[in-house]
Every structure is written in C-alpha cells, then in structure tokens.
Coordinates of C-alpha atoms and ligand atoms in Angstrom, one line a residue:
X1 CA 0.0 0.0 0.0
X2 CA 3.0 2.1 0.6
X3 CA 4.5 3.0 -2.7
X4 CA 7.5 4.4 -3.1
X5 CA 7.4 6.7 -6.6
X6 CA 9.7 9.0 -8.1
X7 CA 8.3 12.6 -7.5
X8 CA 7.5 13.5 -11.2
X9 CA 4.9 15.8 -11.0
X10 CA 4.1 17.2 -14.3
X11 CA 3.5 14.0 -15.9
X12 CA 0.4 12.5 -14.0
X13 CA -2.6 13.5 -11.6
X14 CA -2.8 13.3 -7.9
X15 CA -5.5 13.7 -5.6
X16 CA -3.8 14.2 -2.9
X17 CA -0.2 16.1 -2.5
X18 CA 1.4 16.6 0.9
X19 CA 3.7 19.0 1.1
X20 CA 6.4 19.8 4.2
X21 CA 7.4 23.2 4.3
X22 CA 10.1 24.8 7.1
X23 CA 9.4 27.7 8.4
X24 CA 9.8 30.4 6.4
X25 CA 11.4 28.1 3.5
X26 CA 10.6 25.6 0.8
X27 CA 12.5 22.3 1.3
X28 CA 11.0 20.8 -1.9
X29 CA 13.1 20.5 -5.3
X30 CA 10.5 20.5 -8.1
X31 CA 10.6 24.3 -9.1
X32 CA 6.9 23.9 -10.0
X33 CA 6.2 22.9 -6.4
X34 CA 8.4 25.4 -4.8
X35 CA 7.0 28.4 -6.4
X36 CA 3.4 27.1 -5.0
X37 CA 5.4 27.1 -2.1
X38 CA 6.5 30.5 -1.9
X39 CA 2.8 31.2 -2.4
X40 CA 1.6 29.6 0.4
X41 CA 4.1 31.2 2.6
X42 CA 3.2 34.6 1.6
X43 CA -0.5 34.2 3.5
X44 CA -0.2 35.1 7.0
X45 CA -1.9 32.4 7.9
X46 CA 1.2 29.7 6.9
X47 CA 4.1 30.2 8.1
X48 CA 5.8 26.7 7.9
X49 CA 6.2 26.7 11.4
X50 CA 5.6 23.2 13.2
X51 CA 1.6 22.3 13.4
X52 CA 0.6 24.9 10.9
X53 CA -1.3 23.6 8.4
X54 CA -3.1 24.7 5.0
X55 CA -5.1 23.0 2.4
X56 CA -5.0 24.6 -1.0
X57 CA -7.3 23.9 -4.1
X58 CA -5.5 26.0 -6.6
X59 CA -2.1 24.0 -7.9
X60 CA -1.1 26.2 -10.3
X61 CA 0.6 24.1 -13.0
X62 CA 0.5 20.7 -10.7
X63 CA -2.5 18.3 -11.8
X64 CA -3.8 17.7 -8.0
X65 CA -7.3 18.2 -6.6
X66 CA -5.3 19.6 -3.9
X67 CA -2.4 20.4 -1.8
X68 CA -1.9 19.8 1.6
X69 CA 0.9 22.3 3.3
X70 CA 2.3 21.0 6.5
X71 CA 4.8 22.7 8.6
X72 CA 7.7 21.6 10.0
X73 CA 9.6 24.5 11.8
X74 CA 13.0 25.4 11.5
X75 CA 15.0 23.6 9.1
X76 CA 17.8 23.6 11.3
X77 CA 15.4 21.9 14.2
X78 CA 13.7 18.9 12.2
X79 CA 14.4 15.9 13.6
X80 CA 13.2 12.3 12.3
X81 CA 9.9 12.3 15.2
X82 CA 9.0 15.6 13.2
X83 CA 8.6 13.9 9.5
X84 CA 6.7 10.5 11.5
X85 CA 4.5 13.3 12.5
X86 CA 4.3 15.6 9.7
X87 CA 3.4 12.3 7.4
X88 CA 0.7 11.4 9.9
X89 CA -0.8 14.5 9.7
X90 CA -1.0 14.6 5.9
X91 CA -2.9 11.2 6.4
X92 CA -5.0 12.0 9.1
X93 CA -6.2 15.3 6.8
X94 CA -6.9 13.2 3.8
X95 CA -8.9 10.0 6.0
X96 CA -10.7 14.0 7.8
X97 CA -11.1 14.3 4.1
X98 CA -12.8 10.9 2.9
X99 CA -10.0 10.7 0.8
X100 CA -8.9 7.0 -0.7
X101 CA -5.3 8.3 -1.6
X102 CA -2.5 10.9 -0.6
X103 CA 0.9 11.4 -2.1
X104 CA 3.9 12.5 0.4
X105 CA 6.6 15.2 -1.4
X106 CA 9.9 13.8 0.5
X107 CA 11.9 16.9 1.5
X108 CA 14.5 17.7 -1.2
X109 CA 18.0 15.5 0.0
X110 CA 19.9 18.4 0.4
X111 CA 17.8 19.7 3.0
X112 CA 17.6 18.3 6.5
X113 CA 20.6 17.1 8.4
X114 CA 18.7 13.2 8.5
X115 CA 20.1 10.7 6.8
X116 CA 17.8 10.0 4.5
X117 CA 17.3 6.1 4.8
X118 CA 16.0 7.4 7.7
X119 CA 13.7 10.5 6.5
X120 CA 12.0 7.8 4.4
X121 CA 11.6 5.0 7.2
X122 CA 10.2 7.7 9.3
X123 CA 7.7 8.8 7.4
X124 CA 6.5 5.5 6.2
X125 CA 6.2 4.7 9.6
X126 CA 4.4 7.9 10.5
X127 CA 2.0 7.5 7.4
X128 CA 1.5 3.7 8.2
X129 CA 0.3 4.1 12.1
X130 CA -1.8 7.2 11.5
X131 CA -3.6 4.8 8.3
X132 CA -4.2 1.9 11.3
X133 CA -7.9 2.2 12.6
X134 CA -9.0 -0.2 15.0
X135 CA -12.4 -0.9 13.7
X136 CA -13.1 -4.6 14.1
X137 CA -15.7 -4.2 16.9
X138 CA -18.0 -1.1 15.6
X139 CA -21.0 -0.6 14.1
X140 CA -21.8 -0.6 10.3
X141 CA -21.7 2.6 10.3
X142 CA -18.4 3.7 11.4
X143 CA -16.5 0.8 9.8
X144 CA -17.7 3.2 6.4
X145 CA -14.6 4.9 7.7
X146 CA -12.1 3.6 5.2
X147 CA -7.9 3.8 5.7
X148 CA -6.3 5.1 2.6
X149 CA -5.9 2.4 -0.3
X150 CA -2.6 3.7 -1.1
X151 CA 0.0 6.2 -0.2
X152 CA 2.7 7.3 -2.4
X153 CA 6.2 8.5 -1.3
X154 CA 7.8 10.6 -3.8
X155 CA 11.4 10.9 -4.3
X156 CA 13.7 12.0 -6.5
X157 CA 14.1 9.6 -9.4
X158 CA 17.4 8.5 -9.2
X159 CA 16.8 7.7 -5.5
X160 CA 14.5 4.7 -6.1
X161 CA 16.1 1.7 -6.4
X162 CA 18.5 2.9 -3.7
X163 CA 15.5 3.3 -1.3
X164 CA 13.1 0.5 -2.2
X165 CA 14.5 -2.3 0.5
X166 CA 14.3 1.0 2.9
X167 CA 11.1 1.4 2.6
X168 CA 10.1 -3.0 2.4
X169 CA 11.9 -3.1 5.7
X170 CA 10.1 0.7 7.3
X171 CA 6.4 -1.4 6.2
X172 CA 7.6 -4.8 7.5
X173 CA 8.6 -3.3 11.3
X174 CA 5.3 -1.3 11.2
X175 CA 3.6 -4.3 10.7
X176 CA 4.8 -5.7 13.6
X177 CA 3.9 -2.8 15.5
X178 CA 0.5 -2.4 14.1
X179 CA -0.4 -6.2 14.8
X180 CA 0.5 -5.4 18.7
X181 CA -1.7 -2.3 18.8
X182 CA -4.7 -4.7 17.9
X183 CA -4.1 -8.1 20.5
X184 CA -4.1 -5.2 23.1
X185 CA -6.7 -3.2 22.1
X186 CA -8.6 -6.6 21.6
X187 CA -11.2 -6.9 24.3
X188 CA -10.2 -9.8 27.4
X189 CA -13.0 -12.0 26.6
X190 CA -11.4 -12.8 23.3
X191 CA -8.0 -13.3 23.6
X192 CA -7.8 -15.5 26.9
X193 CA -4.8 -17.4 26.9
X194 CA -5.7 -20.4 24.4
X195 CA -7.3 -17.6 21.9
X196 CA -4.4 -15.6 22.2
X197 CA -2.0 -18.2 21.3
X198 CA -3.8 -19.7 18.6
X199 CA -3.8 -15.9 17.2
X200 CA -0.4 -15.3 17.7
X201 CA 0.6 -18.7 16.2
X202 CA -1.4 -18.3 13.1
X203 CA 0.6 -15.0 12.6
X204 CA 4.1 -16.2 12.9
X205 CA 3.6 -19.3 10.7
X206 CA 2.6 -16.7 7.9
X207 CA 5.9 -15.7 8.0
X208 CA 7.7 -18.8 8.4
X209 CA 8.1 -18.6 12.4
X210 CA 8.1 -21.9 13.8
X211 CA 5.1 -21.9 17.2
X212 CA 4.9 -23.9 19.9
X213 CA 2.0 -23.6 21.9
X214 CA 2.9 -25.4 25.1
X215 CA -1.0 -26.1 27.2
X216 CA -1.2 -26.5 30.9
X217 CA -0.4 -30.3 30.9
X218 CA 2.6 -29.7 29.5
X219 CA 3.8 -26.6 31.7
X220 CA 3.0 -28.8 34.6
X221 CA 5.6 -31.0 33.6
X222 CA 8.2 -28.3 32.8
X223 CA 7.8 -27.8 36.7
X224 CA 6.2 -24.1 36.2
X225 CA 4.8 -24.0 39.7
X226 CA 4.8 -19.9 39.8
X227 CA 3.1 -19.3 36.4
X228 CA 0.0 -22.3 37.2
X229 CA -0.3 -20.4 40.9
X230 CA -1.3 -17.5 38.8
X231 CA -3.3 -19.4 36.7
X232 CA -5.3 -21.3 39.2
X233 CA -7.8 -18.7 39.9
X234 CA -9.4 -18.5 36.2
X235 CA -11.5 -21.0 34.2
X236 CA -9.3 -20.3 31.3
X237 CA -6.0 -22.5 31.3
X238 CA -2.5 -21.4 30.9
X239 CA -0.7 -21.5 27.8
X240 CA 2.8 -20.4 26.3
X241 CA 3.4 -19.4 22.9
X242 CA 7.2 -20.5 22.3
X243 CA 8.0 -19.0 19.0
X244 CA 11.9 -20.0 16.9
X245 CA 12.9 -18.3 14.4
X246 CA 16.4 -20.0 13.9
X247 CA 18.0 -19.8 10.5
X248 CA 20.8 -22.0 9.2
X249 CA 24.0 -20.8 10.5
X250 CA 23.3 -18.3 12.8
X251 CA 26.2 -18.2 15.8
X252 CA 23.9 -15.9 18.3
X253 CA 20.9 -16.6 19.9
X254 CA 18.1 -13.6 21.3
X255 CA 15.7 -14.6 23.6
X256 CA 12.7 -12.3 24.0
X257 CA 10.3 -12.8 26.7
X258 CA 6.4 -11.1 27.3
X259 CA 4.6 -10.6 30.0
X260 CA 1.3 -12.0 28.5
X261 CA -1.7 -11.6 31.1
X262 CA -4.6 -11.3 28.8
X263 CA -6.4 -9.6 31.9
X264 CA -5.4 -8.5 35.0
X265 CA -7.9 -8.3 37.7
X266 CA -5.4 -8.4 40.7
X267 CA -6.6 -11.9 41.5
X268 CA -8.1 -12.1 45.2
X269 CA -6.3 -8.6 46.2
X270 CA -8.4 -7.2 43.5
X271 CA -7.8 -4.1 41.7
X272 CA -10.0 -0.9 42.7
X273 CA -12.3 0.0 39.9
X274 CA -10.2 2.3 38.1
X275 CA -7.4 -0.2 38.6
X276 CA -9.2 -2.6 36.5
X277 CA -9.6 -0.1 33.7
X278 CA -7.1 -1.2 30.8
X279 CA -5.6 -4.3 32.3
X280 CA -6.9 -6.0 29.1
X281 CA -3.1 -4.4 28.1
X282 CA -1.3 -6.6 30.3
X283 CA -0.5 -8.9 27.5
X284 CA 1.4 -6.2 25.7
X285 CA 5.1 -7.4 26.3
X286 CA 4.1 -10.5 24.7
X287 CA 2.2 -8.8 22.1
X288 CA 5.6 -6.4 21.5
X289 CA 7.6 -10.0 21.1
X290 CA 4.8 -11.4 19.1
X291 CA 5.3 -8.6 17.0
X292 CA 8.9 -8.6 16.9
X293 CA 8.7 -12.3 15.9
X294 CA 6.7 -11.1 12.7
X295 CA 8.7 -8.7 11.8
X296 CA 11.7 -11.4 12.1
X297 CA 9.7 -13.7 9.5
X298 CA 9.8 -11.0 7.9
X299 CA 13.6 -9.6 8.0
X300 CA 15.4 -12.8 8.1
X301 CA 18.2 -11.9 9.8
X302 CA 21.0 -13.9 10.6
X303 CA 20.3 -14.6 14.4
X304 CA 18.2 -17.0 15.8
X305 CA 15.6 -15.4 17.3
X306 CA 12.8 -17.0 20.2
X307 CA 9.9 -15.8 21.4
X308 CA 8.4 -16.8 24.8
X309 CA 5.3 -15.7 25.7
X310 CA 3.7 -16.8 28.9
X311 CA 0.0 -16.2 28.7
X312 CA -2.8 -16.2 31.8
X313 CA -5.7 -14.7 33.0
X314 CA -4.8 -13.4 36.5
X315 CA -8.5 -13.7 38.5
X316 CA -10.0 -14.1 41.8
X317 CA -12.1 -17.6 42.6
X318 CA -12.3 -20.3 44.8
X319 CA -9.9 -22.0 43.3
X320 CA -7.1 -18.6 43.1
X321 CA -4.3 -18.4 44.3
X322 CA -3.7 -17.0 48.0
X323 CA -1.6 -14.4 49.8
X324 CA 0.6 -16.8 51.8
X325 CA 0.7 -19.2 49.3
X326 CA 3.9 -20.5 48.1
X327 CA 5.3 -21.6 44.6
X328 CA 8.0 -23.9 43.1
X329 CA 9.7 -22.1 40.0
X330 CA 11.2 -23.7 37.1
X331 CA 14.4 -22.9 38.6
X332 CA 13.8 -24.5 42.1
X333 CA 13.3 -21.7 44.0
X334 CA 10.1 -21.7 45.9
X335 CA 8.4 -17.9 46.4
X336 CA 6.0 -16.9 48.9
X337 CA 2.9 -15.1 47.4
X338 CA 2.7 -11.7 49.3
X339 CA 0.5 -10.2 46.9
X340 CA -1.6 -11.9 43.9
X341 CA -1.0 -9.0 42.0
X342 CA 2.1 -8.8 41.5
X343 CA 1.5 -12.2 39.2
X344 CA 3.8 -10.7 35.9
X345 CA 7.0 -11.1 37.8
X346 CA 5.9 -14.8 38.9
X347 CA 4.9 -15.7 35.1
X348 CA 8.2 -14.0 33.7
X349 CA 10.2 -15.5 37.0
X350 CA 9.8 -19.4 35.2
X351 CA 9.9 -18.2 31.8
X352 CA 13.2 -16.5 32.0
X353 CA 14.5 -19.4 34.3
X354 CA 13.2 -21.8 31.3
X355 CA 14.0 -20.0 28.4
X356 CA 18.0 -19.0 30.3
X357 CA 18.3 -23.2 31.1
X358 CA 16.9 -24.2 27.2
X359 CA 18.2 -21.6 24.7
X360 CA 21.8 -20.4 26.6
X361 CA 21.2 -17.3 24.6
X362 CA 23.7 -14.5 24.0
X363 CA 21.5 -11.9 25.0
X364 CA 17.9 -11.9 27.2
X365 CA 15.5 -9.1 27.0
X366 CA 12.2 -8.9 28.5
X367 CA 9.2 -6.8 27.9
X368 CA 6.2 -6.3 30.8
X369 CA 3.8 -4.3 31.9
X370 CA 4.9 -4.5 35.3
X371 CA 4.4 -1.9 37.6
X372 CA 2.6 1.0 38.2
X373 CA 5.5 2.2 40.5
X374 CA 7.4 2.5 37.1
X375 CA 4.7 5.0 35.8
X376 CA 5.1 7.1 38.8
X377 CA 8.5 7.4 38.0
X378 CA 8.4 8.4 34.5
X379 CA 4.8 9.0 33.5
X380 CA 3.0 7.1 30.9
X381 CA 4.6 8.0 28.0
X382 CA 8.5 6.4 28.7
X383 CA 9.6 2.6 29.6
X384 CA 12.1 2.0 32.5
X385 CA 15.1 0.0 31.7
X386 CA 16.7 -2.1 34.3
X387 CA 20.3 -4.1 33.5
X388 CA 23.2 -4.2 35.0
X389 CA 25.1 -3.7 31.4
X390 CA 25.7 -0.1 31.0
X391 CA 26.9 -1.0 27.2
X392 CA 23.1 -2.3 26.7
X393 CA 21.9 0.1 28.8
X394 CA 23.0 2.7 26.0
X395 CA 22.1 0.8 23.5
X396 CA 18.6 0.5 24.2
X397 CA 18.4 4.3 25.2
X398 CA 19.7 5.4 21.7
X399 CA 17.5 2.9 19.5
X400 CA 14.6 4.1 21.9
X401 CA 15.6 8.1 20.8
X402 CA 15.5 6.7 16.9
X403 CA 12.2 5.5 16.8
X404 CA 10.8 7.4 19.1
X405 CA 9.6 4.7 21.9
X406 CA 10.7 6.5 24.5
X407 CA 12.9 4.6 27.6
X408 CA 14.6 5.7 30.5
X409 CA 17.3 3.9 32.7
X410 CA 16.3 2.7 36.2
X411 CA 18.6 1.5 39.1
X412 CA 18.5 -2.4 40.7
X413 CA 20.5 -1.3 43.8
X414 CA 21.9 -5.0 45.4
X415 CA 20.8 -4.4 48.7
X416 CA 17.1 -3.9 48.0
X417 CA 17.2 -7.5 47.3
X418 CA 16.5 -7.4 50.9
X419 CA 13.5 -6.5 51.1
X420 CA 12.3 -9.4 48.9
X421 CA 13.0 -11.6 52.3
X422 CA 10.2 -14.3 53.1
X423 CA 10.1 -15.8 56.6
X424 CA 8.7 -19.3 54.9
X425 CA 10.3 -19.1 51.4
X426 CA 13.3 -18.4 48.8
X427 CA 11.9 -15.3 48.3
X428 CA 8.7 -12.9 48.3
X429 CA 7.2 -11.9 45.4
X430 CA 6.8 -8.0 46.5
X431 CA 8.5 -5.6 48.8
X432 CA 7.4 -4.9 52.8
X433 CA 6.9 -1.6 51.5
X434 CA 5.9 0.2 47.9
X435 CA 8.8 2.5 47.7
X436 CA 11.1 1.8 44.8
X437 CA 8.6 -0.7 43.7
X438 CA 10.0 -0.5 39.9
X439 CA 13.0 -1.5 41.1
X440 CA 12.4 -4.1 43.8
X441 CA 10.4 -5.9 40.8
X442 CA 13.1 -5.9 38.2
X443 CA 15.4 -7.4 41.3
X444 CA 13.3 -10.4 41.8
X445 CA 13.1 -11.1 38.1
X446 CA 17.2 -10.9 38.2
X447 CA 17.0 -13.9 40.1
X448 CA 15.6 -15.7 37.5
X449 CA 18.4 -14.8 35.0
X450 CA 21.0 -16.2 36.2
X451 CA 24.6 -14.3 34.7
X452 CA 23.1 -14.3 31.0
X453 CA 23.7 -10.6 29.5
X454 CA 20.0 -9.1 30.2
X455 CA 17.8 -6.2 30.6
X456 CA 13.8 -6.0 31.7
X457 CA 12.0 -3.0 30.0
X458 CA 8.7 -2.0 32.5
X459 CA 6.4 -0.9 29.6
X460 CA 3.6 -0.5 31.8
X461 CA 3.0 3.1 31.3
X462 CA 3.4 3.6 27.2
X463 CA 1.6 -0.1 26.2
X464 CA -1.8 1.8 26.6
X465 CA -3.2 5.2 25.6
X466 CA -6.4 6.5 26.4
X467 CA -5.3 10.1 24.3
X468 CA -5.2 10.4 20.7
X469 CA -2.0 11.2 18.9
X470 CA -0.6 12.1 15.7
X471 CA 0.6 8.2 14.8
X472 CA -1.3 6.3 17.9
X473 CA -4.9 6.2 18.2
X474 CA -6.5 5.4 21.6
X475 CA -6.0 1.7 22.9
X476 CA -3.0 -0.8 22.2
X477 CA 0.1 1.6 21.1
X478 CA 2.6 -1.5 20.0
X479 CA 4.8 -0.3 22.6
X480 CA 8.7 -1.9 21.9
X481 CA 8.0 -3.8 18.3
X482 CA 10.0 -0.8 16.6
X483 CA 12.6 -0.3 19.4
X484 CA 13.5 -4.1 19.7
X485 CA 14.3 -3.9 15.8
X486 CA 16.5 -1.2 15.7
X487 CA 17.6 -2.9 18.6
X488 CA 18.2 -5.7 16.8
X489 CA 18.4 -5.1 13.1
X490 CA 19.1 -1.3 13.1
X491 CA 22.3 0.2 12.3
X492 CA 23.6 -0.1 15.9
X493 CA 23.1 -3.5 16.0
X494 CA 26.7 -4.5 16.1
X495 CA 26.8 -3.0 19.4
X496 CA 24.0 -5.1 21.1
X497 CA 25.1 -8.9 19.5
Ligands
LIG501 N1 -0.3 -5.2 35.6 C1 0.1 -4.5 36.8 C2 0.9 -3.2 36.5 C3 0.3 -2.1 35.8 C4 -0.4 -1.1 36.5 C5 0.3 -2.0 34.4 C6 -1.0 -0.1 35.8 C7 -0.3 -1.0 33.7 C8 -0.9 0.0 34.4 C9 0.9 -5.4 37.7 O1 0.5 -6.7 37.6 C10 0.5 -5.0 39.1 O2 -0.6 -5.0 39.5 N2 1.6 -4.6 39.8 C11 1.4 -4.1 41.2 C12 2.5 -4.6 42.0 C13 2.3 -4.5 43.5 C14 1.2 -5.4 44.0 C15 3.6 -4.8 44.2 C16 1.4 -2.6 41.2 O3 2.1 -2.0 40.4 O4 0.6 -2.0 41.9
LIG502 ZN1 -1.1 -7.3 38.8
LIG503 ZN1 -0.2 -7.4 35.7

C-alpha cells in the first residue's frame, strides 16, 4: 500500500499532495512545487512553522485536486519524530477528508541534516500508524470509515532503487507494531490465553516462524509452579506461545520474553475500579515479542531469534491463588505469594528461568507491563530500563531516541534484594513496602536470569493510551515492536550482539 514513486509531477494526476514546508522556506526540489510554495508562505496564515497547516485547491501548474501544506519548523530543528509526524498528519487530513489516496513530497536530499534512509523509514512509519484504525468491533456505520488504499512517497528519481529495501523493511517493522496495537486493544473476553495463542501462532507461521504452543499439561511438567499459581484462579487454562525463528548458520541466539496476562484483575487482592480499567493491556510485552517475531519472519536476519510468551488470566475464585501461598519455579526456588497482583513477575520469573536453562542465549531481553510504580517514575509516555550492562543500557536508550519509543534507565540497587526476604520461602514476590517498587520488581526477576547478559523493559506506562495522537490512536500503542528492531536489526546493531 506504501509505494514508493519517483516525485515526477508534471506528468500524472494526484489527488492528494502533501507538502512539508520549514518555516519560512521551501525544502522541496520541483521548481513547480516550490513556487506554490513561496505562495503559500506569503499568506499570513502559513508560516511553515511546526503544526501549521493549510489546504490549498488552486495548484497552479501541478495536476492535483489539492495540496496539503504542512509545517515543519525550522530547518535547522527537524528531527526524524517531526517527519513521523508531519506524514501522519497529511494522512489524518486526507482520512478527515474521505480521501482514498494521498501522495507525500519527501523533502528535497539536500535539506535536512537526517540521513535520508531514515527520512524515508520515518515517514512511512508515521504514514502507516496514522492509516491503522481499530475498527473490528464497531458498528456498520463507522466501519464506512475507510484507511487510505494507497500512499505514495515521492522521491527524487534516481533515488529509487536505492531506497526501495528502505522502505520494504520501514512497512515490514510497522507491521509488527500495528499487529500489537490490535491483540491489546482486543477486548479480554477474546484473547484468553488459548485464543491468544492460537492468534499469535497463526501470525508467525505466515511468516515462516516456527510456534509452539505449550498447554497446561505440559507446563505442569516443565515444573512451572509460579506461572499455574497465577493461573489457578481463572476458568481459562494457561498456555505459552514459544516462537523460533532460527536460520541456518546463525552463531547468536536472542531470547525475547512477554509478559502476557490477557487480563489482570489483581486476582483475590483485586484491583480498585479504576485499577481494572485497561488491564486487558497486560499482555502487551508478549504482544511487542509477538510482533517482533513477525517482523523477524519478515527480516530474516541472521540470528536466531525465540519468542516466549507466557500467557494467563490473573482472577480471583475459589480456586485462586492465596496471599501466603507458596510456589516452586522452574528454577527450584520456591516464592511466597505476598500479593496476587504482583503475578507478571511470577509468570516472567519461570519463563526467563526456562528460556535462560533451554536456549543459553547470547543476549535476554524482557518486555512487561509490570508496575505502576514504574509509571510514577516516568509518567505514561517512557519505559524503565533495568540491567546491569551499562553497554546495553546505551544501547537501548539510543534505539529508543531513533524510533521514538521512548525509555529511561532505572537502578537495581543489590541491597534492596532485601526487602524481597520471606520468613517461609526463597523469596517474596513483593517488597514490605511500595517504595522503589519499579525497582524491587526488576530485582526479583534478576533472580531468574541467572549471569546471561540481560535487561527487563517496565512498559507499563506507554503499552496503553487512552489520548489520541498524531501516529497512535486510543488503545494498544505497540509499545517496543519498533525499538527491539533497531535494537536488533538497526544500524547499531553490532553493538547489542
Ligand atoms: N499489571 C500491573 C501493573 C500495571 C499497572 C500495568 C498499571 C499497567 C498499568 C501489575 O501486575 C501490578 O498489578 N503490579 C502491582 C505490583 C504491586 C502489587 C507490588 C502494582 O504496580 O501495583
Ligand atoms: Zn497485577
Ligand atoms: Zn499485571
């Protein structure tokens, strides 16, 4: 749907034509365009700077029903976030529009300090998430409301064949992304655990993912005492989605792990009303690896690649786990249940255990809406990064400034391990106290790692927006898809394997 076309104007007709403009200058190359331009700068009402914005039916020698001026700001100032936006703007006005196509003018090459493999992955990506609706559970009516059938990017001509595997891998990664967005913002009722696996695994094998989908039989025998505790208290049975991508040759091994609890009511220490508002999102570390994992079907890169996905439904029954019970974990350490909700860290405490002892991999990284502790400490639009590698630490940081999923580093100071004491067990699965609570969770999953290079990102505040934005629409935002690829498989990459 994204096309990527050289940006010939005089020879065809457009409906659509987004244009970005700096403030106070014309960034585009075709003359013809650049006089219109001028034009549009001369009304006081445009004056390039960022968010201005002006729609304009007469285009002069240019065959378009119209043109759609977007601002940018200072030419000096633009940065990559700025195009995502600018192109999901100039979506957002066509869709406002009931428009079935829009054409983007890519700035001219010479102008913006970018580099432009990344000018063009950015606003693909920006174009491509404002496009996503979320439509699968409305009325007739509103499903009328159509995404754009295609989008053209236009370039300069002798830039296409240099850009097209650009722009194949800037759709592929969004894909990912966009396919998270809707398990979260899928309502509980219809992804419990065997759902959601069977959905996930259809996915991957698309793309040539091997799936596993281990059931509760199964996990009893892999000895995962802490993730069936969790389990216990819902009528819908456990499952993990263990997903390998693992081409011929490869000499490293990633192993991604999500937090997948496809509702979390808190279990008997049951979440206050507005607590329970949006926990259907507490499967979207999984859904971020699931999403990864498509996007690696996609990629084919040369490192083998799993996916582990513990899924549950965290409720309270007469069956549910208690405060006081106490667990046996895949790695033999037994864990005293001090509060039901605090059931991610139990899940994620086997799975990394499991996944650490089974794949040996060269690098660990797991996803989890984890705490609300790590919200209070950076609000709801930044993850928390916990590892003891500073190198990774970095790493993650940077790719996190690239694509604009924003993460912060968080400390796991040694002697807060402390506070994890139990009187009966190994250890507690919460803190005496709240303070720190970010922190005293990443601890306890560090027990779990053993000395494999890792990190846990606490994605608790940006998996889930109520607000609209420019590229994310209210619901599921696909949180970590776009930063575990450039992770991964962006140009830093070399850095992180
Ligand atoms: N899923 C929640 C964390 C969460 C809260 C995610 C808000 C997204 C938004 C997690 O399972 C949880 O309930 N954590 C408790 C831990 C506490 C009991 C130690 C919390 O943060 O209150
Ligand atoms: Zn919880
Ligand atoms: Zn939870």
């Amino acid at each position: 749907m994204i096309i990527l076309k050289s940006a010939d104007l005089s020879r065809r007709r457009f409906t659509n034509i987004v244009v970005p403009v700096c403030e106070k200058k014309s960034i585009t190359a075709e003359a013809r365009l650049a006089a219109l331009v001028d034009d549009a700068l001369s009304l006081p009402e445009f004056e390039g700077k960022a968010d201005d914005a002006l729609v304009r039916y007469s285009t002069g020698g240019i065959k378009a029903e119209r043109l759609i001026f977007l601002g940018l700001g200072k030419v000096k100032q633009v940065e990559e976030d700025d195009l995502r936006r600018m192109a999901a703007k100039g979506v957002r006005r066509a869709l406002e529009l009931g428009q079935p196509k829009v054409a983007i003018v890519m700035p001219d090459i010479e102008t913006l300090k970018i580099d432009r493999e990344r000018q063009v992955t950015a606003v693909i990506e920006g174009a491509l998430m404002a496009n996503h609706l979320f439509h699968r559970y409305r009325g007739k009516k509103e499903r009328k409301v159509k995404p754009l059938s295609a989008i053209e990017v236009l370039i300069a001509r002798n830039e296409v064949n240099r850009l097209r595997p650009v722009a194949d891998k800037a759709v592929a990664v969004v894909s990912g992304s966009l396919l998270a967005r809707d398990w979260v913002s899928t309502p509980p009722m219809d992804k419990v655990p065997e759902k959601f696996a069977g959905m996930v695994e259809k996915r991957l094998e698309e793309v040539g993912v091997s799936v596993e989908v281990k059931d509760h039989k199964e996990l009893a025998q892999m000895k995962f005492g802490a993730l069936l505790g969790v389990a216990m208290g819902s009528d819908s049975p456990a499952r993990m989605v263990v997903a390998d991508y693992h081409p011929e040759g490869a000499t490293k091994t990633v192993v991604l792990v999500g937090k997948g609890v496809t509702y979390d009511s808190g279990g008997l220490n049951l979440k206050p009303a507005d607590g329970l508002k949006g926990m259907k999102s507490d499967m979207a570390g999984a859904a971020a690896v699931a999403g990864t994992l498509y996007n690696v079907g996609q990629l084919q890169p040369d490192v083998r690649v799993v996916g582990i996905m513990p899924l549950v439904e965290n409720m309270p029954s007469g069956r549910a786990l208690r405060v006081g019970d106490v667990l046996k974990s895949v790695s033999g350490k037994t864990i005293e249940v001090g509060n039901t909700d605090a059931e991610g860290r139990l899940i994620l405490a086997d799975s990394l255990a499991w996944a650490n002892k089974t794949y040996k991999p060269d690098l660990m990284i797991d996803l989890a809406t984890l705490t609300g502790a790590c919200m209070v400490a950076l609000g709801q639009d930044m993850a928390g990064v916990f590892t003891v590698d500073d190198k990774l630490s970095k790493a993650i940081t940077r790719s996190s400034e690239r694509v604009h999923e924003r993460c912060w580093p968080l400390p796991m100071p040694e002697d807060y391990k402390a506070h994890l004491k139990s009187d009966v067990a190994d250890i507690a699965n919460v803190a005496g106290h709240r303070w720190g609570g970010a922190s005293t969770a990443a601890l306890f999953l560090s027990e779990f790692v053993g000395k494999t290079r890792w990190a846990h990102i606490d994605i608790a505040g940006p998996a889930f927006t109520q607000k609209d934005s420019l590229c994310i629409r209210p619901g599921g935002t696909g949180f970590g898809v776009r930063l575990l690829c450039d992770l991964l498989f962006g140009e830093e990459s070399s850095l992180t394997l």
